[in-house]
């Protein structure tokens, strides 16, 4: 049974560092979602992440750093990559960059690729990495294929029997995973929409971001990105204009949906139509919809711009046929 430790407690950091030094995986809050973190330079520690998550195979993980200097010890920054890190770190932008010759990130964390995904989180996670002194590999702290956790309670529901320590920092501010961007000679390629809107990246760099053709959901968009993912237990129906009896409704912007009086319950991602609020609520609403015992989750259309791109990506995956 996992122990939950509160973040403001001064003893928490020390206990977390000890566990990480022993090669254990520790659940930590970040501004995006809770991560299951372990020493990115230690093969056994990384293996314990895969084991706890029950990931069917070794997928590349994001290595979290406390600053650009730590990142530079492991990956190579082009001027464009540097500009992006300066603009968005700490924050919800993950950069896929070429590994440096001397990188200590273990091949289990990169799945043997010549590149690594790196991100500098904000707040406690960053302090923890700085104190630990090495990058932390951290996928979302959920069992493989399930909804990402945005609270310590969500982590507990999924992993309490599989890990020793959960650090409780409250609800995640952003609520969807980071945007993953490959920075290449030819330009910028979006591997996963997330907490930093593509529009913001294009504005800072003055360059277009290429969206992978299969972002629409037919094939893998990046190694390890399964189409069916972020899946609640209940079936998910998207872009609904009517509600069927027994369904639970997730709507947006206070807009009523035909037949919503037949819904088991109605949840609004953001009554005022704020996409940031909607992103922060999304995974928690999936969890609550599941707990309601509804036959299916009916989701009204959500705008596609800005954070709506990440929200629609997660919805599409949640609705994809399960394997
Ligand atoms: O917000 C987030 O990014 C959260 C929090 C905990 O920071 N982390 C997260 O990590 O979502 P993870 O491991 O679930 O996402 C890793 C994804 C992989 O599925 C893969 O698609 C991509 O990042 N990735 C990692 N390394 C890569 C690489 N070298 N090349 C291309 N894609 C890579
Ligand atoms: Mg995940």
CSV table of N, CA, C and O in Angstrom, one decimal, residues 58-101:
chain,number,residue,atom,x,y,z
A,58,UNK,N,8.7,-1.6,-23.9
A,58,UNK,CA,9.4,-0.4,-23.5
A,58,UNK,C,9.2,0.7,-24.5
A,58,UNK,O,9.7,0.6,-25.6
A,59,UNK,N,8.6,1.7,-24.1
A,59,UNK,CA,8.4,2.9,-24.9
A,59,UNK,C,9.3,4.0,-24.4
A,59,UNK,O,9.7,4.0,-23.2
A,60,UNK,N,9.7,5.0,-25.3
A,60,UNK,CA,10.5,6.0,-24.8
A,60,UNK,C,9.8,6.9,-23.8
A,60,UNK,O,8.6,7.2,-24.0
A,61,UNK,N,10.5,7.4,-22.8
A,61,UNK,CA,9.9,8.2,-21.7
A,61,UNK,C,10.5,9.6,-21.8
A,61,UNK,O,11.6,9.8,-22.4
A,62,UNK,N,9.8,10.5,-21.2
A,62,UNK,CA,10.3,11.9,-21.1
A,62,UNK,C,11.3,12.0,-19.9
A,62,UNK,O,11.0,11.5,-18.8
A,63,UNK,N,12.5,12.6,-20.2
A,63,UNK,CA,13.4,12.8,-19.1
A,63,UNK,C,13.2,14.2,-18.6
A,63,UNK,O,13.3,15.2,-19.4
A,64,UNK,N,12.9,14.4,-17.3
A,64,UNK,CA,12.6,15.7,-16.7
A,64,UNK,C,13.9,16.3,-16.1
A,64,UNK,O,14.6,15.6,-15.4
A,65,UNK,N,14.1,17.5,-16.4
A,65,UNK,CA,15.3,18.2,-15.9
A,65,UNK,C,15.0,19.4,-15.1
A,65,UNK,O,13.8,19.9,-15.1
A,66,UNK,N,16.0,19.9,-14.3
A,66,UNK,CA,15.7,21.1,-13.4
A,66,UNK,C,16.1,22.4,-14.1
A,66,UNK,O,15.8,23.4,-13.6
A,67,UNK,N,16.8,22.3,-15.3
A,67,UNK,CA,17.2,23.5,-16.0
A,67,UNK,C,17.8,23.2,-17.3
A,67,UNK,O,18.1,22.0,-17.6
A,68,UNK,N,18.0,24.2,-18.1
A,68,UNK,CA,18.6,24.0,-19.4
A,68,UNK,C,20.0,23.4,-19.3
A,68,UNK,O,20.4,22.5,-20.1
A,69,UNK,N,20.8,23.8,-18.2
A,69,UNK,CA,22.1,23.3,-18.1
A,69,UNK,C,22.1,21.8,-17.9
A,69,UNK,O,22.9,21.1,-18.5
A,70,UNK,N,21.2,21.3,-17.0
A,70,UNK,CA,21.1,19.8,-16.9
A,70,UNK,C,20.7,19.1,-18.2
A,70,UNK,O,21.3,18.1,-18.5
A,71,UNK,N,19.8,19.8,-18.9
A,71,UNK,CA,19.4,19.2,-20.2
A,71,UNK,C,20.6,19.1,-21.2
A,71,UNK,O,20.8,18.1,-21.9
A,72,UNK,N,21.4,20.1,-21.1
A,72,UNK,CA,22.6,20.2,-22.1
A,72,UNK,C,23.6,19.1,-21.8
A,72,UNK,O,24.4,18.8,-22.7
A,73,UNK,N,23.6,18.5,-20.6
A,73,UNK,CA,24.5,17.4,-20.4
A,73,UNK,C,24.1,16.2,-21.1
A,73,UNK,O,24.9,15.2,-21.2
A,74,UNK,N,22.9,16.1,-21.6
A,74,UNK,CA,22.3,14.9,-22.2
A,74,UNK,C,21.9,15.0,-23.6
A,74,UNK,O,21.8,14.0,-24.3
A,75,UNK,N,21.4,16.2,-24.0
A,75,UNK,CA,20.9,16.4,-25.4
A,75,UNK,C,21.6,17.6,-26.0
A,75,UNK,O,22.0,18.5,-25.3
A,76,UNK,N,21.5,17.7,-27.4
A,76,UNK,CA,22.1,18.8,-28.1
A,76,UNK,C,21.1,19.8,-28.4
A,76,UNK,O,20.1,19.5,-29.1
A,77,UNK,N,21.3,21.1,-28.1
A,77,UNK,CA,20.4,22.2,-28.4
A,77,UNK,C,20.9,22.9,-29.6
A,77,UNK,O,22.0,23.4,-29.6
A,78,UNK,N,20.0,23.0,-30.6
A,78,UNK,CA,20.2,24.0,-31.7
A,78,UNK,C,19.7,25.3,-31.2
A,78,UNK,O,19.1,25.4,-30.2
A,79,UNK,N,20.1,26.4,-31.9
A,79,UNK,CA,19.6,27.7,-31.5
A,79,UNK,C,18.1,27.8,-31.4
A,79,UNK,O,17.5,28.4,-30.4
A,80,UNK,N,17.4,27.1,-32.3
A,80,UNK,CA,15.9,27.0,-32.2
A,80,UNK,C,15.4,26.3,-31.0
A,80,UNK,O,14.5,26.8,-30.3
A,81,UNK,N,16.1,25.2,-30.6
A,81,UNK,CA,15.7,24.5,-29.4
A,81,UNK,C,15.9,25.4,-28.2
A,81,UNK,O,15.1,25.4,-27.2
A,82,UNK,N,17.0,26.1,-28.2
A,82,UNK,CA,17.3,26.9,-27.1
A,82,UNK,C,16.3,28.0,-26.9
A,82,UNK,O,15.8,28.3,-25.8
A,83,UNK,N,15.9,28.6,-28.0
A,83,UNK,CA,14.8,29.6,-28.0
A,83,UNK,C,13.5,29.1,-27.4
A,83,UNK,O,12.9,29.8,-26.6
A,84,UNK,N,13.2,27.9,-27.8
A,84,UNK,CA,12.0,27.3,-27.2
A,84,UNK,C,12.1,27.0,-25.7
A,84,UNK,O,11.1,27.3,-25.0
A,85,UNK,N,13.2,26.5,-25.3
A,85,UNK,CA,13.4,26.2,-23.9
A,85,UNK,C,13.3,27.5,-23.1
A,85,UNK,O,12.7,27.6,-22.0
A,86,UNK,N,14.0,28.6,-23.6
A,86,UNK,CA,13.9,29.8,-22.9
A,86,UNK,C,12.5,30.4,-22.8
A,86,UNK,O,12.2,31.0,-21.8
A,87,UNK,N,11.8,30.2,-23.8
A,87,UNK,CA,10.4,30.8,-23.8
A,87,UNK,C,9.4,30.0,-23.0
A,87,UNK,O,8.6,30.6,-22.3
A,88,UNK,N,9.6,28.7,-23.0
A,88,UNK,CA,8.5,27.9,-22.4
A,88,UNK,C,8.9,27.1,-21.1
A,88,UNK,O,8.0,26.4,-20.5
A,89,UNK,N,10.2,27.0,-20.8
A,89,UNK,CA,10.6,26.3,-19.6
A,89,UNK,C,10.7,27.2,-18.4
A,89,UNK,O,11.2,28.3,-18.5
A,90,UNK,N,10.3,26.8,-17.2
A,90,UNK,CA,9.6,25.6,-16.9
A,90,UNK,C,8.2,25.6,-17.5
A,90,UNK,O,7.6,26.7,-17.5
A,91,UNK,N,7.8,24.5,-17.9
A,91,UNK,CA,6.5,24.4,-18.5
A,91,UNK,C,6.1,23.2,-19.3
A,91,UNK,O,6.9,22.2,-19.3
A,92,UNK,N,5.0,23.2,-19.9
A,92,UNK,CA,4.4,22.0,-20.5
A,92,UNK,C,4.8,21.8,-22.0
A,92,UNK,O,4.0,21.4,-22.8
A,93,UNK,N,6.1,22.0,-22.2
A,93,UNK,CA,6.7,21.7,-23.6
A,93,UNK,C,7.8,20.7,-23.5
A,93,UNK,O,8.8,21.0,-22.8
A,94,UNK,N,7.7,19.6,-24.2
A,94,UNK,CA,8.7,18.6,-24.2
A,94,UNK,C,9.4,18.7,-25.6
A,94,UNK,O,8.7,18.7,-26.6
A,95,UNK,N,10.7,18.7,-25.5
A,95,UNK,CA,11.5,18.8,-26.8
A,95,UNK,C,12.2,17.5,-27.1
A,95,UNK,O,12.8,16.9,-26.2
A,96,UNK,N,12.1,17.0,-28.3
A,96,UNK,CA,12.8,15.8,-28.7
A,96,UNK,C,14.0,16.3,-29.4
A,96,UNK,O,13.9,16.9,-30.5
A,97,UNK,N,15.2,16.0,-28.9
A,97,UNK,CA,16.5,16.5,-29.3
A,97,UNK,C,17.5,15.3,-29.5
A,97,UNK,O,17.4,14.3,-28.8
A,98,UNK,N,18.5,15.5,-30.3
A,98,UNK,CA,19.5,14.5,-30.4
A,98,UNK,C,20.3,14.3,-29.1
A,98,UNK,O,20.6,15.2,-28.4
A,99,UNK,N,20.5,13.0,-28.8
A,99,UNK,CA,21.3,12.7,-27.6
A,99,UNK,C,22.7,13.2,-27.8
A,99,UNK,O,23.3,13.2,-28.9
A,100,UNK,N,23.4,13.7,-26.7
A,100,UNK,CA,24.8,14.0,-26.8
A,100,UNK,C,25.6,12.8,-26.6
A,100,UNK,O,25.2,11.8,-26.0
A,101,UNK,N,26.9,12.9,-27.0
A,101,UNK,CA,27.8,11.7,-26.9
A,101,UNK,C,27.9,11.2,-25.5
A,101,UNK,O,28.0,10.0,-25.2
